[in-house]
PDB file of C-alpha atoms in Angstrom:
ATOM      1  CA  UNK A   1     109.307  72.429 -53.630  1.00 79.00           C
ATOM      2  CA  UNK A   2     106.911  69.509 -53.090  1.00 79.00           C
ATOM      3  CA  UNK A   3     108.261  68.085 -56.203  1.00 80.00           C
ATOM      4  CA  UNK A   4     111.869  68.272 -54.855  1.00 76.00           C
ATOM      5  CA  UNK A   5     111.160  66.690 -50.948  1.00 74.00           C
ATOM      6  CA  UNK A   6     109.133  63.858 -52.855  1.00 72.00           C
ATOM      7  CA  UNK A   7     112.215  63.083 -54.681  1.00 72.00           C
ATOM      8  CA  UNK A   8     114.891  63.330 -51.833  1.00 73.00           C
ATOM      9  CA  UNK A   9     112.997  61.787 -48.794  1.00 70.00           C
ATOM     10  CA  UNK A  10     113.922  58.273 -48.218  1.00 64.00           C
ATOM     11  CA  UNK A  11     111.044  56.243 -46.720  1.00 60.00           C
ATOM     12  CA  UNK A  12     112.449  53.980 -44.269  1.00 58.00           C
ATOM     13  CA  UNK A  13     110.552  50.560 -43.984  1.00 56.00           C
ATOM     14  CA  UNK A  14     109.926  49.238 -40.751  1.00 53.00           C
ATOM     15  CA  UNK A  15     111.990  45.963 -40.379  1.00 52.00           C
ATOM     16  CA  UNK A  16     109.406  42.838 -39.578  1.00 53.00           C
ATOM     17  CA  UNK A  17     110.077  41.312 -35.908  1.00 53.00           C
ATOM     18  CA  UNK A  18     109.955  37.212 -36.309  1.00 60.00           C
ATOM     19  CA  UNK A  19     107.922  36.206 -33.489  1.00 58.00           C
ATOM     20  CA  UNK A  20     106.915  32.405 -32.799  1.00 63.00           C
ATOM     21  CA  UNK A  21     103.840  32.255 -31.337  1.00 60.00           C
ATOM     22  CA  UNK A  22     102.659  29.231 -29.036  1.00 64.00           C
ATOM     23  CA  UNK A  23     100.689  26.067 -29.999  1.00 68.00           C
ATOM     24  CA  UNK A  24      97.400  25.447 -28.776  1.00 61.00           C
ATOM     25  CA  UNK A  25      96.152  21.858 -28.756  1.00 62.00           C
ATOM     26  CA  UNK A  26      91.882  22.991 -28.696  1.00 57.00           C
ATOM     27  CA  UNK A  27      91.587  18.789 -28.344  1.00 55.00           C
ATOM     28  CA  UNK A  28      92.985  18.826 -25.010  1.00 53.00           C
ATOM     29  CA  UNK A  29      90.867  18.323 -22.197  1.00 51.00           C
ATOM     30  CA  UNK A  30      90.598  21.131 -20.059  1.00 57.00           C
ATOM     31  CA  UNK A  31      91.044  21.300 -16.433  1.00 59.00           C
ATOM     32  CA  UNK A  32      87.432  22.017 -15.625  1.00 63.00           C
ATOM     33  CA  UNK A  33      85.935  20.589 -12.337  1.00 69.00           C
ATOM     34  CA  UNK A  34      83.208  18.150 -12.449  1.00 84.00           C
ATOM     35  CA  UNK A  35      79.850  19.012 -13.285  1.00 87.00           C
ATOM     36  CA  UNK A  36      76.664  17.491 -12.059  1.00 89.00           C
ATOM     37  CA  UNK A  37      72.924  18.853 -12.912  1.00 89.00           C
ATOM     38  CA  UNK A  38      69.990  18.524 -11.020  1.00 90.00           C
ATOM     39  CA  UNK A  39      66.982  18.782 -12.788  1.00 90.00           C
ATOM     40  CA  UNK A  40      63.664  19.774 -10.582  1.00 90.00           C
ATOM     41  CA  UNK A  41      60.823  19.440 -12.216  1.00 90.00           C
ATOM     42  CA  UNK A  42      57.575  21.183 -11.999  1.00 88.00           C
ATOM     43  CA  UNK A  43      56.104  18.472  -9.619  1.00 89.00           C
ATOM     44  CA  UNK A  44      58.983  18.165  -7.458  1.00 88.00           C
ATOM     45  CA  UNK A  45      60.357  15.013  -9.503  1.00 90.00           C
ATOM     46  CA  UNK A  46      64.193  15.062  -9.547  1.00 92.00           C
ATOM     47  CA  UNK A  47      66.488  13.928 -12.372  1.00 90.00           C
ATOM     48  CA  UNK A  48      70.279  13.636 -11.527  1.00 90.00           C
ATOM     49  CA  UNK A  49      72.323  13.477 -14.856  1.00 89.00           C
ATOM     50  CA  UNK A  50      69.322  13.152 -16.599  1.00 88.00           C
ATOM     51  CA  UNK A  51      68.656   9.952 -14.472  1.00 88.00           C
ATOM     52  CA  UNK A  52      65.086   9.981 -13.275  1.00 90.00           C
ATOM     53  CA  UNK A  53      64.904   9.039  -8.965  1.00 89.00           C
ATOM     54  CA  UNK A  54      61.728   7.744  -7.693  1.00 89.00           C
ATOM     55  CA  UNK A  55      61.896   8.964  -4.471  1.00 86.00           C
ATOM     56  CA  UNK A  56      61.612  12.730  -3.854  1.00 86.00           C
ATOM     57  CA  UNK A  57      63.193  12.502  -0.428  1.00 90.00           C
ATOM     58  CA  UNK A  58      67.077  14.113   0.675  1.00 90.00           C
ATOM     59  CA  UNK A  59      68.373  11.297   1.277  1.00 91.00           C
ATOM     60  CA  UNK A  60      67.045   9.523  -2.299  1.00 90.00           C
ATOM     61  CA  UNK A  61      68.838  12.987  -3.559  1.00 91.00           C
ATOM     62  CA  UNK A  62      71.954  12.131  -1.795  1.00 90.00           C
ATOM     63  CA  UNK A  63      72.514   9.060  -2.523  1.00 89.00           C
ATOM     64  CA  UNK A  64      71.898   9.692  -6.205  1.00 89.00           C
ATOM     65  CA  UNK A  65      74.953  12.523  -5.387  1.00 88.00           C
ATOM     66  CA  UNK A  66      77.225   9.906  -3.310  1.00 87.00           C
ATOM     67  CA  UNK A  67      78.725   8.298  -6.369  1.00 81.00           C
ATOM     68  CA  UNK A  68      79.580  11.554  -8.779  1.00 83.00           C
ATOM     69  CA  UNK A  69      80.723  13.924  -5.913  1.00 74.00           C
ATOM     70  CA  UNK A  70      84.516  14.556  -6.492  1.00 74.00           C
ATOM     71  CA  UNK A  71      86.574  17.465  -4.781  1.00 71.00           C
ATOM     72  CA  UNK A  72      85.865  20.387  -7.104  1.00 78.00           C
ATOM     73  CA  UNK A  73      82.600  19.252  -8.274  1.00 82.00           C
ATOM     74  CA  UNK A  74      80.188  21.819  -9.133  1.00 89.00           C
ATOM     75  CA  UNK A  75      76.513  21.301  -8.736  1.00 90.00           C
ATOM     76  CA  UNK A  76      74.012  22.669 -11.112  1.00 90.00           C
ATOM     77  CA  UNK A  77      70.420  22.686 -10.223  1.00 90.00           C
ATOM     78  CA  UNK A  78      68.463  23.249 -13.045  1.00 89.00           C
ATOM     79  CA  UNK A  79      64.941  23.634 -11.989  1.00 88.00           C
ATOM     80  CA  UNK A  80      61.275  24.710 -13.428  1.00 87.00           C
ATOM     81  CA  UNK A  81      60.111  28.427 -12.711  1.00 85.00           C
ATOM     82  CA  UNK A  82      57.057  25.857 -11.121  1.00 86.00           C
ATOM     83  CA  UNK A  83      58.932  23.839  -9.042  1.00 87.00           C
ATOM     84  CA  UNK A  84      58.235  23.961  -5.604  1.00 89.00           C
ATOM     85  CA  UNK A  85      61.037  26.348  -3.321  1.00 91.00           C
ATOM     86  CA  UNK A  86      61.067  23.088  -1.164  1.00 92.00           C
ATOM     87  CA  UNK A  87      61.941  20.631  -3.773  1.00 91.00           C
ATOM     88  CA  UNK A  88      65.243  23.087  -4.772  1.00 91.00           C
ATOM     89  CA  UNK A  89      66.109  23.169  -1.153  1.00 93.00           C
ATOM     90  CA  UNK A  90      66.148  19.498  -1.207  1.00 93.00           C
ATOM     91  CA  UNK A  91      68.416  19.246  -3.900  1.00 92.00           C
ATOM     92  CA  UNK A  92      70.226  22.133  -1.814  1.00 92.00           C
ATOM     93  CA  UNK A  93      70.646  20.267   1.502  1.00 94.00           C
ATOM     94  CA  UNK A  94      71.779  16.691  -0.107  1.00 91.00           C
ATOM     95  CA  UNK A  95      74.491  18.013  -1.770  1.00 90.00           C
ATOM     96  CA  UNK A  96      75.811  19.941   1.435  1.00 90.00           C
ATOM     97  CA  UNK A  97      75.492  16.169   3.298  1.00 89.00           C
ATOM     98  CA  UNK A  98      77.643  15.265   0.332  1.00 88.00           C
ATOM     99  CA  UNK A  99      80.211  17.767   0.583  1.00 87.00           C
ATOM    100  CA  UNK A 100      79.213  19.746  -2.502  1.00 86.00           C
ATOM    101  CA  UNK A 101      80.055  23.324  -1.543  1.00 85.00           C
ATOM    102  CA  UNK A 102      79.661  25.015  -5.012  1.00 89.00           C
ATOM    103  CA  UNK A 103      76.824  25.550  -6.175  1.00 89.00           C
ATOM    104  CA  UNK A 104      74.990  26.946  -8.782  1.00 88.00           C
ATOM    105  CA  UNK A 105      71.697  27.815  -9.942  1.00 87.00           C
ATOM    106  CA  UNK A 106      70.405  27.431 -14.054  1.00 83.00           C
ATOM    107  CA  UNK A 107      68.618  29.927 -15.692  1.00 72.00           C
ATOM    108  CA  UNK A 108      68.021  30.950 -18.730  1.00 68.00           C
ATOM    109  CA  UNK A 109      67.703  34.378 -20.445  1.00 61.00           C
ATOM    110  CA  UNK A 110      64.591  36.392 -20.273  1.00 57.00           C
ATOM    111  CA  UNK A 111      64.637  36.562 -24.377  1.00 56.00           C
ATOM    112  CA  UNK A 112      64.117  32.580 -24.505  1.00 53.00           C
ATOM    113  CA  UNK A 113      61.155  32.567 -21.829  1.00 50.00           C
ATOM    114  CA  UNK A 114      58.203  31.488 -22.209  1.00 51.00           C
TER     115      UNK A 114
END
C-alpha cells in the first residue's frame, strides 16, 4: 500500500511569488537632529564639541551653545562620575537660555567602568 500512494500522489510545487523589494541608499544622510556634546570634566572644565572654554561660568557655556543650537538639536552632556553636580547643572541651565529643550545625559555601561 505505501508502495502504491508513493507512486500515485502528485506533489504539487508551490508556485514562487515575484516580489520587488525596495532600494535602500545606506549613503544617504539621515534625518537625525543635531547633536551637540558637552563634556564636564572632573574639575568642572567644560569642552563643547570637543572645544575646550576657559571660563567655567553659564553664560561662557551659553555662548559656546549660541552658534550650534538649531530647532531639534539634542544636547548631550557627557560628564565625569567626579564632576561636580554644579558644573552639570551649568551645562543644564545654558542650554535652557538657549532654547535647547532635549536633553540627554552620557553614560556608559557598568561592564566598561572603571
Amino acid at each position: 500500500i505505501l508502495i502504491f500512494l508513493m507512486l500515485t500522489t502528485t506533489y504539487s510545487k508551490f508556485t514562487e511569488l515575484q516580489v520587488t523589494l525596495p532600494v535602500a541608499d545606506a549613503d544617504a544622510a539621515r534625518d537625525r537632529p543635531k547633536e551637540i556634546i558637552v563634556a564636564v570634566a572632573a574639575d568642572g572644565r567644560y569642552a563643547v564639541n570637543k572645544q575646550p572654554l576657559e571660563a567655567r561660568s553659564v553664560d561662557a557655556v551659553a555662548r559656546a551653545l549660541r552658534g550650534l543650537a538649531e530647532k531639534d538639536s539634542i544636547l548631550i552632556i557627557s560628564a565625569d562620575a567626579a564632576a561636580p553636580v554644579q558644573a552639570v547643572v551649568t551645562a543644564m541651565d545654558a542650554a535652557r537660555r538657549e532654547g535647547l529643550t532635549r536633553i540627554t545625559f552620557a553614560a556608559q555601561t557598568s561592564g566598561n567602568a572603571r
